[in-house]
JSON list of C-alpha atoms in Angstrom, two decimals:
[
{"chain": "M", "resi": 180, "resn": "UNK", "atom": "CA", "xyz": [-10.74, 2.52, -19.06]},
{"chain": "M", "resi": 181, "resn": "UNK", "atom": "CA", "xyz": [-9.45, 1.00, -15.81]},
{"chain": "M", "resi": 182, "resn": "UNK", "atom": "CA", "xyz": [-10.03, -2.65, -14.98]},
{"chain": "M", "resi": 183, "resn": "UNK", "atom": "CA", "xyz": [-12.60, -2.85, -12.20]},
{"chain": "M", "resi": 184, "resn": "UNK", "atom": "CA", "xyz": [-12.08, -5.31, -9.32]},
{"chain": "M", "resi": 185, "resn": "UNK", "atom": "CA", "xyz": [-14.67, -5.90, -6.60]},
{"chain": "M", "resi": 186, "resn": "UNK", "atom": "CA", "xyz": [-13.25, -7.12, -3.27]},
{"chain": "M", "resi": 187, "resn": "UNK", "atom": "CA", "xyz": [-15.61, -8.87, -0.84]},
{"chain": "M", "resi": 188, "resn": "UNK", "atom": "CA", "xyz": [-13.74, -9.32, 2.45]},
{"chain": "M", "resi": 189, "resn": "UNK", "atom": "CA", "xyz": [-15.15, -8.93, 5.97]},
{"chain": "M", "resi": 190, "resn": "UNK", "atom": "CA", "xyz": [-11.77, -8.31, 7.62]},
{"chain": "M", "resi": 191, "resn": "UNK", "atom": "CA", "xyz": [-11.53, -4.57, 7.08]},
{"chain": "M", "resi": 192, "resn": "UNK", "atom": "CA", "xyz": [-7.76, -4.33, 7.60]},
{"chain": "M", "resi": 193, "resn": "UNK", "atom": "CA", "xyz": [-7.16, -7.12, 5.08]},
{"chain": "M", "resi": 194, "resn": "UNK", "atom": "CA", "xyz": [-9.65, -5.61, 2.65]},
{"chain": "M", "resi": 195, "resn": "UNK", "atom": "CA", "xyz": [-7.85, -2.27, 2.83]},
{"chain": "M", "resi": 196, "resn": "UNK", "atom": "CA", "xyz": [-4.50, -3.97, 2.26]},
{"chain": "M", "resi": 197, "resn": "UNK", "atom": "CA", "xyz": [-5.85, -5.69, -0.86]},
{"chain": "M", "resi": 198, "resn": "UNK", "atom": "CA", "xyz": [-7.41, -2.44, -2.06]},
{"chain": "M", "resi": 199, "resn": "UNK", "atom": "CA", "xyz": [-4.13, -0.54, -1.72]},
{"chain": "M", "resi": 200, "resn": "UNK", "atom": "CA", "xyz": [-2.10, -3.15, -3.57]},
{"chain": "M", "resi": 201, "resn": "UNK", "atom": "CA", "xyz": [-4.62, -3.34, -6.41]},
{"chain": "M", "resi": 202, "resn": "UNK", "atom": "CA", "xyz": [-4.95, 0.44, -6.65]},
{"chain": "M", "resi": 203, "resn": "UNK", "atom": "CA", "xyz": [-1.15, 0.74, -6.77]},
{"chain": "M", "resi": 204, "resn": "UNK", "atom": "CA", "xyz": [-1.21, -1.69, -9.71]},
{"chain": "M", "resi": 205, "resn": "UNK", "atom": "CA", "xyz": [-3.65, 0.58, -11.57]},
{"chain": "M", "resi": 206, "resn": "UNK", "atom": "CA", "xyz": [-6.97, -1.17, -10.89]},
{"chain": "M", "resi": 207, "resn": "UNK", "atom": "CA", "xyz": [-10.21, 0.53, -9.97]},
{"chain": "M", "resi": 208, "resn": "UNK", "atom": "CA", "xyz": [-11.32, -1.13, -6.74]},
{"chain": "M", "resi": 209, "resn": "UNK", "atom": "CA", "xyz": [-14.52, -1.29, -4.68]},
{"chain": "M", "resi": 210, "resn": "UNK", "atom": "CA", "xyz": [-14.66, -3.03, -1.31]},
{"chain": "M", "resi": 211, "resn": "UNK", "atom": "CA", "xyz": [-17.65, -4.59, 0.44]},
{"chain": "M", "resi": 212, "resn": "UNK", "atom": "CA", "xyz": [-17.78, -6.52, 3.71]},
{"chain": "M", "resi": 213, "resn": "UNK", "atom": "CA", "xyz": [-20.72, -8.94, 3.53]},
{"chain": "M", "resi": 214, "resn": "UNK", "atom": "CA", "xyz": [-22.17, -11.45, 1.10]},
{"chain": "M", "resi": 215, "resn": "UNK", "atom": "CA", "xyz": [-25.47, -9.75, 0.31]},
{"chain": "M", "resi": 216, "resn": "UNK", "atom": "CA", "xyz": [-23.77, -6.47, -0.51]},
{"chain": "M", "resi": 217, "resn": "UNK", "atom": "CA", "xyz": [-21.23, -8.32, -2.66]},
{"chain": "M", "resi": 218, "resn": "UNK", "atom": "CA", "xyz": [-24.03, -9.99, -4.61]},
{"chain": "M", "resi": 219, "resn": "UNK", "atom": "CA", "xyz": [-25.86, -6.71, -5.04]},
{"chain": "M", "resi": 220, "resn": "UNK", "atom": "CA", "xyz": [-22.79, -4.77, -6.15]},
{"chain": "M", "resi": 221, "resn": "UNK", "atom": "CA", "xyz": [-21.69, -7.48, -8.59]},
{"chain": "M", "resi": 222, "resn": "UNK", "atom": "CA", "xyz": [-25.17, -7.47, -10.10]},
{"chain": "M", "resi": 223, "resn": "UNK", "atom": "CA", "xyz": [-25.55, -3.69, -10.19]},
{"chain": "M", "resi": 224, "resn": "UNK", "atom": "CA", "xyz": [-22.12, -3.05, -11.67]},
{"chain": "M", "resi": 225, "resn": "UNK", "atom": "CA", "xyz": [-20.48, -6.25, -12.88]},
{"chain": "M", "resi": 226, "resn": "UNK", "atom": "CA", "xyz": [-16.74, -6.16, -12.15]},
{"chain": "M", "resi": 227, "resn": "UNK", "atom": "CA", "xyz": [-14.01, -7.47, -14.40]},
{"chain": "M", "resi": 228, "resn": "UNK", "atom": "CA", "xyz": [-13.01, -9.75, -11.51]},
{"chain": "M", "resi": 229, "resn": "UNK", "atom": "CA", "xyz": [-14.31, -10.57, -8.03]},
{"chain": "M", "resi": 230, "resn": "UNK", "atom": "CA", "xyz": [-12.05, -11.31, -5.05]},
{"chain": "M", "resi": 231, "resn": "UNK", "atom": "CA", "xyz": [-14.37, -13.25, -2.75]},
{"chain": "M", "resi": 232, "resn": "UNK", "atom": "CA", "xyz": [-13.78, -14.25, 0.86]},
{"chain": "M", "resi": 233, "resn": "UNK", "atom": "CA", "xyz": [-15.32, -17.61, 1.81]},
{"chain": "M", "resi": 234, "resn": "UNK", "atom": "CA", "xyz": [-16.46, -16.68, 5.36]},
{"chain": "M", "resi": 235, "resn": "UNK", "atom": "CA", "xyz": [-18.58, -13.61, 4.68]},
{"chain": "M", "resi": 236, "resn": "UNK", "atom": "CA", "xyz": [-21.44, -12.63, 7.00]},
{"chain": "M", "resi": 237, "resn": "UNK", "atom": "CA", "xyz": [-24.99, -12.67, 5.62]},
{"chain": "M", "resi": 238, "resn": "UNK", "atom": "CA", "xyz": [-24.31, -14.93, 2.63]},
{"chain": "M", "resi": 239, "resn": "UNK", "atom": "CA", "xyz": [-21.07, -16.87, 2.66]},
{"chain": "M", "resi": 240, "resn": "UNK", "atom": "CA", "xyz": [-18.71, -16.75, -0.29]},
{"chain": "M", "resi": 241, "resn": "UNK", "atom": "CA", "xyz": [-19.75, -20.16, -1.60]},
{"chain": "M", "resi": 242, "resn": "UNK", "atom": "CA", "xyz": [-23.37, -19.06, -1.88]},
{"chain": "M", "resi": 243, "resn": "UNK", "atom": "CA", "xyz": [-22.39, -15.77, -3.49]},
{"chain": "M", "resi": 244, "resn": "UNK", "atom": "CA", "xyz": [-20.25, -17.70, -5.98]},
{"chain": "M", "resi": 245, "resn": "UNK", "atom": "CA", "xyz": [-23.06, -20.16, -6.73]},
{"chain": "M", "resi": 246, "resn": "UNK", "atom": "CA", "xyz": [-25.61, -17.40, -7.37]},
{"chain": "M", "resi": 247, "resn": "UNK", "atom": "CA", "xyz": [-23.29, -15.31, -9.51]},
{"chain": "M", "resi": 248, "resn": "UNK", "atom": "CA", "xyz": [-22.10, -18.27, -11.54]},
{"chain": "M", "resi": 249, "resn": "UNK", "atom": "CA", "xyz": [-25.71, -19.07, -12.42]},
{"chain": "M", "resi": 250, "resn": "UNK", "atom": "CA", "xyz": [-25.96, -15.75, -14.24]},
{"chain": "M", "resi": 251, "resn": "UNK", "atom": "CA", "xyz": [-22.42, -14.63, -15.03]},
{"chain": "M", "resi": 252, "resn": "UNK", "atom": "CA", "xyz": [-19.01, -15.85, -16.18]},
{"chain": "M", "resi": 253, "resn": "UNK", "atom": "CA", "xyz": [-17.00, -13.18, -14.38]},
{"chain": "M", "resi": 254, "resn": "UNK", "atom": "CA", "xyz": [-13.63, -14.40, -13.03]},
{"chain": "M", "resi": 255, "resn": "UNK", "atom": "CA", "xyz": [-13.83, -15.22, -9.31]},
{"chain": "M", "resi": 256, "resn": "UNK", "atom": "CA", "xyz": [-10.81, -15.64, -7.04]},
{"chain": "M", "resi": 257, "resn": "UNK", "atom": "CA", "xyz": [-11.78, -17.08, -3.67]},
{"chain": "M", "resi": 258, "resn": "UNK", "atom": "CA", "xyz": [-9.93, -16.32, -0.43]},
{"chain": "M", "resi": 259, "resn": "UNK", "atom": "CA", "xyz": [-10.23, -18.56, 2.58]},
{"chain": "M", "resi": 260, "resn": "UNK", "atom": "CA", "xyz": [-8.57, -19.79, 5.74]},
{"chain": "M", "resi": 261, "resn": "UNK", "atom": "CA", "xyz": [-9.88, -23.26, 4.87]},
{"chain": "M", "resi": 262, "resn": "UNK", "atom": "CA", "xyz": [-7.22, -25.23, 3.05]},
{"chain": "M", "resi": 263, "resn": "UNK", "atom": "CA", "xyz": [-8.28, -28.88, 2.84]},
{"chain": "M", "resi": 264, "resn": "UNK", "atom": "CA", "xyz": [-8.56, -30.57, -0.53]},
{"chain": "M", "resi": 265, "resn": "UNK", "atom": "CA", "xyz": [-12.31, -31.02, -0.05]},
{"chain": "M", "resi": 266, "resn": "UNK", "atom": "CA", "xyz": [-12.74, -27.30, 0.59]},
{"chain": "M", "resi": 267, "resn": "UNK", "atom": "CA", "xyz": [-10.75, -26.54, -2.55]},
{"chain": "M", "resi": 268, "resn": "UNK", "atom": "CA", "xyz": [-12.96, -28.86, -4.58]},
{"chain": "M", "resi": 269, "resn": "UNK", "atom": "CA", "xyz": [-16.16, -27.33, -3.20]},
{"chain": "M", "resi": 270, "resn": "UNK", "atom": "CA", "xyz": [-15.08, -23.84, -4.20]},
{"chain": "M", "resi": 271, "resn": "UNK", "atom": "CA", "xyz": [-13.97, -24.88, -7.68]},
{"chain": "M", "resi": 272, "resn": "UNK", "atom": "CA", "xyz": [-17.04, -27.06, -8.24]},
{"chain": "M", "resi": 273, "resn": "UNK", "atom": "CA", "xyz": [-19.25, -24.04, -7.54]},
{"chain": "M", "resi": 274, "resn": "UNK", "atom": "CA", "xyz": [-17.42, -22.04, -10.18]},
{"chain": "M", "resi": 275, "resn": "UNK", "atom": "CA", "xyz": [-14.47, -20.27, -8.53]},
{"chain": "M", "resi": 276, "resn": "UNK", "atom": "CA", "xyz": [-11.63, -19.80, -11.01]},
{"chain": "M", "resi": 277, "resn": "UNK", "atom": "CA", "xyz": [-8.80, -19.69, -8.50]},
{"chain": "M", "resi": 278, "resn": "UNK", "atom": "CA", "xyz": [-8.33, -20.15, -4.79]},
{"chain": "M", "resi": 279, "resn": "UNK", "atom": "CA", "xyz": [-5.88, -18.66, -2.29]},
{"chain": "M", "resi": 280, "resn": "UNK", "atom": "CA", "xyz": [-5.55, -19.69, 1.33]},
{"chain": "M", "resi": 281, "resn": "UNK", "atom": "CA", "xyz": [-4.92, -17.26, 4.16]},
{"chain": "M", "resi": 282, "resn": "UNK", "atom": "CA", "xyz": [-2.45, -15.96, 5.09]},
{"chain": "M", "resi": 283, "resn": "UNK", "atom": "CA", "xyz": [-1.35, -14.94, 1.62]},
{"chain": "M", "resi": 284, "resn": "UNK", "atom": "CA", "xyz": [1.16, -12.54, 0.11]},
{"chain": "M", "resi": 285, "resn": "UNK", "atom": "CA", "xyz": [-0.55, -9.49, -1.42]},
{"chain": "M", "resi": 286, "resn": "UNK", "atom": "CA", "xyz": [1.83, -9.39, -4.38]},
{"chain": "M", "resi": 287, "resn": "UNK", "atom": "CA", "xyz": [1.04, -13.01, -5.19]},
{"chain": "M", "resi": 288, "resn": "UNK", "atom": "CA", "xyz": [-2.67, -12.16, -5.04]},
{"chain": "M", "resi": 289, "resn": "UNK", "atom": "CA", "xyz": [-2.16, -9.32, -7.50]},
{"chain": "M", "resi": 290, "resn": "UNK", "atom": "CA", "xyz": [-0.19, -11.64, -9.80]},
{"chain": "M", "resi": 291, "resn": "UNK", "atom": "CA", "xyz": [-2.98, -14.24, -9.68]},
{"chain": "M", "resi": 292, "resn": "UNK", "atom": "CA", "xyz": [-5.53, -11.55, -10.51]},
{"chain": "M", "resi": 293, "resn": "UNK", "atom": "CA", "xyz": [-3.41, -10.39, -13.43]},
{"chain": "M", "resi": 294, "resn": "UNK", "atom": "CA", "xyz": [-3.23, -13.97, -14.76]},
{"chain": "M", "resi": 295, "resn": "UNK", "atom": "CA", "xyz": [-6.97, -14.55, -14.46]},
{"chain": "M", "resi": 296, "resn": "UNK", "atom": "CA", "xyz": [-7.72, -11.30, -16.26]},
{"chain": "M", "resi": 297, "resn": "UNK", "atom": "CA", "xyz": [-5.30, -12.20, -19.07]},
{"chain": "M", "resi": 298, "resn": "UNK", "atom": "CA", "xyz": [-7.00, -15.58, -19.51]},
{"chain": "M", "resi": 299, "resn": "UNK", "atom": "CA", "xyz": [-10.41, -13.94, -19.43]},
{"chain": "M", "resi": 300, "resn": "UNK", "atom": "CA", "xyz": [-9.47, -11.51, -22.19]},
{"chain": "M", "resi": 301, "resn": "UNK", "atom": "CA", "xyz": [-7.75, -14.23, -24.22]},
{"chain": "M", "resi": 302, "resn": "UNK", "atom": "CA", "xyz": [-10.69, -16.66, -24.14]},
{"chain": "M", "resi": 303, "resn": "UNK", "atom": "CA", "xyz": [-13.49, -14.14, -24.48]},
{"chain": "M", "resi": 304, "resn": "UNK", "atom": "CA", "xyz": [-14.88, -13.98, -28.02]},
{"chain": "M", "resi": 305, "resn": "UNK", "atom": "CA", "xyz": [-17.91, -12.26, -29.53]},
{"chain": "M", "resi": 306, "resn": "UNK", "atom": "CA", "xyz": [-20.83, -12.21, -27.12]},
{"chain": "M", "resi": 307, "resn": "UNK", "atom": "CA", "xyz": [-22.77, -14.78, -29.09]},
{"chain": "M", "resi": 308, "resn": "UNK", "atom": "CA", "xyz": [-19.89, -17.22, -29.51]},
{"chain": "M", "resi": 309, "resn": "UNK", "atom": "CA", "xyz": [-18.63, -19.40, -26.64]},
{"chain": "M", "resi": 310, "resn": "UNK", "atom": "CA", "xyz": [-15.07, -20.64, -26.52]},
{"chain": "M", "resi": 311, "resn": "UNK", "atom": "CA", "xyz": [-15.00, -24.40, -27.02]},
{"chain": "M", "resi": 312, "resn": "UNK", "atom": "CA", "xyz": [-12.36, -26.59, -25.34]},
{"chain": "M", "resi": 313, "resn": "UNK", "atom": "CA", "xyz": [-10.21, -28.61, -27.73]},
{"chain": "M", "resi": 314, "resn": "UNK", "atom": "CA", "xyz": [-11.26, -32.16, -28.35]},
{"chain": "M", "resi": 315, "resn": "UNK", "atom": "CA", "xyz": [-9.14, -34.89, -26.84]},
{"chain": "M", "resi": 316, "resn": "UNK", "atom": "CA", "xyz": [-6.68, -36.42, -29.29]},
{"chain": "M", "resi": 317, "resn": "UNK", "atom": "CA", "xyz": [-8.00, -39.19, -31.48]},
{"chain": "M", "resi": 318, "resn": "UNK", "atom": "CA", "xyz": [-7.74, -42.53, -29.69]},
{"chain": "M", "resi": 319, "resn": "UNK", "atom": "CA", "xyz": [-9.25, -46.01, -29.84]},
{"chain": "M", "resi": 320, "resn": "UNK", "atom": "CA", "xyz": [-12.89, -46.09, -28.75]},
{"chain": "M", "resi": 321, "resn": "UNK", "atom": "CA", "xyz": [-11.86, -48.11, -25.70]},
{"chain": "M", "resi": 322, "resn": "UNK", "atom": "CA", "xyz": [-8.41, -47.87, -24.14]},
{"chain": "M", "resi": 323, "resn": "UNK", "atom": "CA", "xyz": [-7.36, -50.15, -21.27]},
{"chain": "M", "resi": 324, "resn": "UNK", "atom": "CA", "xyz": [-4.19, -49.64, -19.22]},
{"chain": "M", "resi": 325, "resn": "UNK", "atom": "CA", "xyz": [-3.47, -51.75, -16.14]},
{"chain": "M", "resi": 326, "resn": "UNK", "atom": "CA", "xyz": [-7.12, -52.28, -15.30]},
{"chain": "M", "resi": 327, "resn": "UNK", "atom": "CA", "xyz": [-8.09, -48.70, -16.10]},
{"chain": "M", "resi": 328, "resn": "UNK", "atom": "CA", "xyz": [-10.51, -48.50, -19.02]},
{"chain": "M", "resi": 329, "resn": "UNK", "atom": "CA", "xyz": [-11.50, -45.27, -20.73]},
{"chain": "M", "resi": 330, "resn": "UNK", "atom": "CA", "xyz": [-14.40, -45.56, -23.18]},
{"chain": "M", "resi": 331, "resn": "UNK", "atom": "CA", "xyz": [-14.17, -42.32, -25.15]},
{"chain": "M", "resi": 332, "resn": "UNK", "atom": "CA", "xyz": [-17.23, -43.00, -27.28]},
{"chain": "M", "resi": 333, "resn": "UNK", "atom": "CA", "xyz": [-19.54, -43.60, -24.32]},
{"chain": "M", "resi": 334, "resn": "UNK", "atom": "CA", "xyz": [-17.83, -41.25, -21.85]},
{"chain": "M", "resi": 335, "resn": "UNK", "atom": "CA", "xyz": [-17.28, -44.06, -19.36]},
{"chain": "M", "resi": 336, "resn": "UNK", "atom": "CA", "xyz": [-14.41, -44.93, -17.06]},
{"chain": "M", "resi": 337, "resn": "UNK", "atom": "CA", "xyz": [-13.90, -48.27, -15.32]},
{"chain": "M", "resi": 338, "resn": "UNK", "atom": "CA", "xyz": [-11.31, -49.53, -12.84]},
{"chain": "M", "resi": 339, "resn": "UNK", "atom": "CA", "xyz": [-11.24, -53.34, -12.93]},
{"chain": "M", "resi": 340, "resn": "UNK", "atom": "CA", "xyz": [-14.83, -53.31, -14.24]},
{"chain": "M", "resi": 341, "resn": "UNK", "atom": "CA", "xyz": [-15.96, -50.91, -11.50]},
{"chain": "M", "resi": 342, "resn": "UNK", "atom": "CA", "xyz": [-17.64, -47.83, -13.00]},
{"chain": "M", "resi": 343, "resn": "UNK", "atom": "CA", "xyz": [-16.16, -44.49, -12.02]},
{"chain": "M", "resi": 344, "resn": "UNK", "atom": "CA", "xyz": [-18.19, -41.29, -12.12]},
{"chain": "M", "resi": 345, "resn": "UNK", "atom": "CA", "xyz": [-16.13, -38.44, -13.56]},
{"chain": "M", "resi": 346, "resn": "UNK", "atom": "CA", "xyz": [-17.04, -34.80, -14.00]},
{"chain": "M", "resi": 347, "resn": "UNK", "atom": "CA", "xyz": [-16.81, -33.48, -17.58]},
{"chain": "M", "resi": 348, "resn": "UNK", "atom": "CA", "xyz": [-13.51, -31.78, -16.78]},
{"chain": "M", "resi": 349, "resn": "UNK", "atom": "CA", "xyz": [-12.05, -34.91, -15.20]},
{"chain": "M", "resi": 350, "resn": "UNK", "atom": "CA", "xyz": [-13.11, -37.01, -18.18]},
{"chain": "M", "resi": 351, "resn": "UNK", "atom": "CA", "xyz": [-11.60, -34.59, -20.69]},
{"chain": "M", "resi": 352, "resn": "UNK", "atom": "CA", "xyz": [-8.25, -34.68, -18.86]},
{"chain": "M", "resi": 353, "resn": "UNK", "atom": "CA", "xyz": [-8.27, -38.46, -18.48]},
{"chain": "M", "resi": 354, "resn": "UNK", "atom": "CA", "xyz": [-9.31, -39.19, -22.05]},
{"chain": "M", "resi": 355, "resn": "UNK", "atom": "CA", "xyz": [-6.68, -36.79, -23.43]},
{"chain": "M", "resi": 356, "resn": "UNK", "atom": "CA", "xyz": [-3.98, -38.50, -21.37]},
{"chain": "M", "resi": 357, "resn": "UNK", "atom": "CA", "xyz": [-5.29, -41.99, -22.22]},
{"chain": "M", "resi": 358, "resn": "UNK", "atom": "CA", "xyz": [-4.87, -41.19, -25.90]},
{"chain": "M", "resi": 359, "resn": "UNK", "atom": "CA", "xyz": [-1.11, -40.78, -25.30]},
{"chain": "M", "resi": 360, "resn": "UNK", "atom": "CA", "xyz": [0.01, -43.08, -22.47]},
{"chain": "M", "resi": 361, "resn": "UNK", "atom": "CA", "xyz": [3.36, -42.14, -20.91]},
{"chain": "M", "resi": 362, "resn": "UNK", "atom": "CA", "xyz": [3.33, -38.73, -22.60]},
{"chain": "M", "resi": 363, "resn": "UNK", "atom": "CA", "xyz": [4.06, -35.96, -20.11]},
{"chain": "M", "resi": 364, "resn": "UNK", "atom": "CA", "xyz": [1.45, -33.18, -20.20]},
{"chain": "M", "resi": 365, "resn": "UNK", "atom": "CA", "xyz": [2.22, -29.77, -18.73]},
{"chain": "M", "resi": 366, "resn": "UNK", "atom": "CA", "xyz": [-0.42, -28.09, -16.63]},
{"chain": "M", "resi": 367, "resn": "UNK", "atom": "CA", "xyz": [-0.84, -25.51, -19.36]},
{"chain": "M", "resi": 368, "resn": "UNK", "atom": "CA", "xyz": [-1.55, -28.24, -21.93]},
{"chain": "M", "resi": 369, "resn": "UNK", "atom": "CA", "xyz": [-4.11, -29.92, -19.67]},
{"chain": "M", "resi": 370, "resn": "UNK", "atom": "CA", "xyz": [-5.63, -26.53, -18.95]},
{"chain": "M", "resi": 371, "resn": "UNK", "atom": "CA", "xyz": [-6.61, -26.26, -22.61]},
{"chain": "M", "resi": 372, "resn": "UNK", "atom": "CA", "xyz": [-9.06, -29.14, -22.09]},
{"chain": "M", "resi": 373, "resn": "UNK", "atom": "CA", "xyz": [-10.77, -27.31, -19.21]},
{"chain": "M", "resi": 374, "resn": "UNK", "atom": "CA", "xyz": [-11.34, -23.86, -20.72]},
{"chain": "M", "resi": 375, "resn": "UNK", "atom": "CA", "xyz": [-15.08, -23.67, -21.04]},
{"chain": "M", "resi": 376, "resn": "UNK", "atom": "CA", "xyz": [-17.52, -21.05, -22.36]},
{"chain": "M", "resi": 377, "resn": "UNK", "atom": "CA", "xyz": [-14.96, -18.25, -22.30]},
{"chain": "M", "resi": 378, "resn": "UNK", "atom": "CA", "xyz": [-14.45, -18.50, -18.52]},
{"chain": "M", "resi": 379, "resn": "UNK", "atom": "CA", "xyz": [-10.81, -18.40, -17.38]},
{"chain": "M", "resi": 380, "resn": "UNK", "atom": "CA", "xyz": [-9.49, -21.38, -15.46]},
{"chain": "M", "resi": 381, "resn": "UNK", "atom": "CA", "xyz": [-6.46, -21.42, -13.18]},
{"chain": "M", "resi": 382, "resn": "UNK", "atom": "CA", "xyz": [-3.67, -23.98, -13.52]},
{"chain": "M", "resi": 383, "resn": "UNK", "atom": "CA", "xyz": [-4.44, -24.94, -9.92]},
{"chain": "M", "resi": 384, "resn": "UNK", "atom": "CA", "xyz": [-7.71, -26.35, -11.21]},
{"chain": "M", "resi": 385, "resn": "UNK", "atom": "CA", "xyz": [-5.69, -28.98, -13.10]},
{"chain": "M", "resi": 386, "resn": "UNK", "atom": "CA", "xyz": [-4.04, -30.07, -9.85]},
{"chain": "M", "resi": 387, "resn": "UNK", "atom": "CA", "xyz": [-7.42, -30.36, -8.16]},
{"chain": "M", "resi": 388, "resn": "UNK", "atom": "CA", "xyz": [-8.82, -32.49, -10.99]},
{"chain": "M", "resi": 389, "resn": "UNK", "atom": "CA", "xyz": [-5.77, -34.77, -10.82]},
{"chain": "M", "resi": 390, "resn": "UNK", "atom": "CA", "xyz": [-6.16, -35.14, -7.05]},
{"chain": "M", "resi": 391, "resn": "UNK", "atom": "CA", "xyz": [-9.83, -35.92, -7.46]},
{"chain": "M", "resi": 392, "resn": "UNK", "atom": "CA", "xyz": [-9.18, -38.46, -10.24]},
{"chain": "M", "resi": 393, "resn": "UNK", "atom": "CA", "xyz": [-6.60, -40.20, -8.08]},
{"chain": "M", "resi": 394, "resn": "UNK", "atom": "CA", "xyz": [-9.21, -40.63, -5.36]},
{"chain": "M", "resi": 395, "resn": "UNK", "atom": "CA", "xyz": [-11.47, -42.27, -7.91]},
{"chain": "M", "resi": 396, "resn": "UNK", "atom": "CA", "xyz": [-9.14, -44.50, -9.90]},
{"chain": "M", "resi": 397, "resn": "UNK", "atom": "CA", "xyz": [-6.14, -45.27, -7.68]},
{"chain": "M", "resi": 398, "resn": "UNK", "atom": "CA", "xyz": [-6.01, -48.02, -5.07]},
{"chain": "M", "resi": 399, "resn": "UNK", "atom": "CA", "xyz": [-3.86, -45.72, -2.96]},
{"chain": "M", "resi": 400, "resn": "UNK", "atom": "CA", "xyz": [-4.23, -42.07, -4.02]},
{"chain": "M", "resi": 401, "resn": "UNK", "atom": "CA", "xyz": [-1.07, -41.13, -2.08]},
{"chain": "M", "resi": 402, "resn": "UNK", "atom": "CA", "xyz": [0.92, -43.74, -4.03]},
{"chain": "M", "resi": 403, "resn": "UNK", "atom": "CA", "xyz": [-0.62, -43.53, -7.50]},
{"chain": "M", "resi": 404, "resn": "UNK", "atom": "CA", "xyz": [0.07, -46.15, -10.15]},
{"chain": "M", "resi": 405, "resn": "UNK", "atom": "CA", "xyz": [-1.81, -44.51, -13.03]},
{"chain": "M", "resi": 406, "resn": "UNK", "atom": "CA", "xyz": [-1.75, -40.70, -12.79]},
{"chain": "M", "resi": 407, "resn": "UNK", "atom": "CA", "xyz": [1.85, -39.86, -12.04]},
{"chain": "M", "resi": 408, "resn": "UNK", "atom": "CA", "xyz": [3.47, -36.54, -11.20]},
{"chain": "M", "resi": 409, "resn": "UNK", "atom": "CA", "xyz": [6.48, -35.57, -13.30]},
{"chain": "M", "resi": 410, "resn": "UNK", "atom": "CA", "xyz": [8.07, -33.06, -10.95]},
{"chain": "M", "resi": 411, "resn": "UNK", "atom": "CA", "xyz": [8.66, -29.64, -12.38]},
{"chain": "M", "resi": 412, "resn": "UNK", "atom": "CA", "xyz": [6.71, -30.43, -15.56]},
{"chain": "M", "resi": 413, "resn": "UNK", "atom": "CA", "xyz": [3.22, -31.88, -15.07]},
{"chain": "M", "resi": 414, "resn": "UNK", "atom": "CA", "xyz": [1.52, -35.28, -15.21]},
{"chain": "M", "resi": 415, "resn": "UNK", "atom": "CA", "xyz": [1.34, -38.45, -17.25]},
{"chain": "M", "resi": 416, "resn": "UNK", "atom": "CA", "xyz": [-0.86, -41.54, -17.45]},
{"chain": "M", "resi": 417, "resn": "UNK", "atom": "CA", "xyz": [1.50, -44.49, -17.03]},
{"chain": "M", "resi": 418, "resn": "UNK", "atom": "CA", "xyz": [1.17, -47.54, -19.24]},
{"chain": "M", "resi": 419, "resn": "UNK", "atom": "CA", "xyz": [2.60, -49.83, -16.54]},
{"chain": "M", "resi": 420, "resn": "UNK", "atom": "CA", "xyz": [3.42, -49.99, -12.83]},
{"chain": "M", "resi": 421, "resn": "UNK", "atom": "CA", "xyz": [5.60, -46.93, -12.29]},
{"chain": "M", "resi": 422, "resn": "UNK", "atom": "CA", "xyz": [4.52, -45.78, -8.87]},
{"chain": "M", "resi": 423, "resn": "UNK", "atom": "CA", "xyz": [5.48, -42.32, -7.66]}
]
């Protein structure tokens, strides 16, 4: 049985381009052009994956994503001309699994869809059993590095005694890295701590969580002292002042 992809895109030429590329790759594709129709179609016949434009008429893509995510774990790839970090966070916070900015290359879109579907099939278990993210490595109850304190037992983070509010995903990443200071984690390794309830998560989500954590724990997010990028590999939590 063919994999079914629903495309919600109000630009009809772009929607047709996406449809042709997906059909050429062997997918069954339906196309809709407004938010209310997208919501209705996804409810009437749940797709294996939804390609969702942000700026849809009727209901915008964010609202469609929010409503669907309240009742479904179907993979959602959001398309948008909006490319700021805050926009990216809004889409991911509402439950989008991946995010592509316009203009985009159709073949890259198809590759992203293929990856999300693989993750969805890999993480999906029996209907009554949810996939559980791995626990962070064993570490001291309280770990302090250069003024950054991670209290694993109480799920608290402090920067020089200032409390920091972290999302569950952010805390799982930070506590895993705090358990092994200076260890370099690949995006794929950090991704394991974000997989939740059988829903696929893109590696780009890791980057967004790191960016968001830097805003919260770094004095200068553009010149981080704690969460450092190891180019070509991933990230590490530094045990000293090793700015990047």
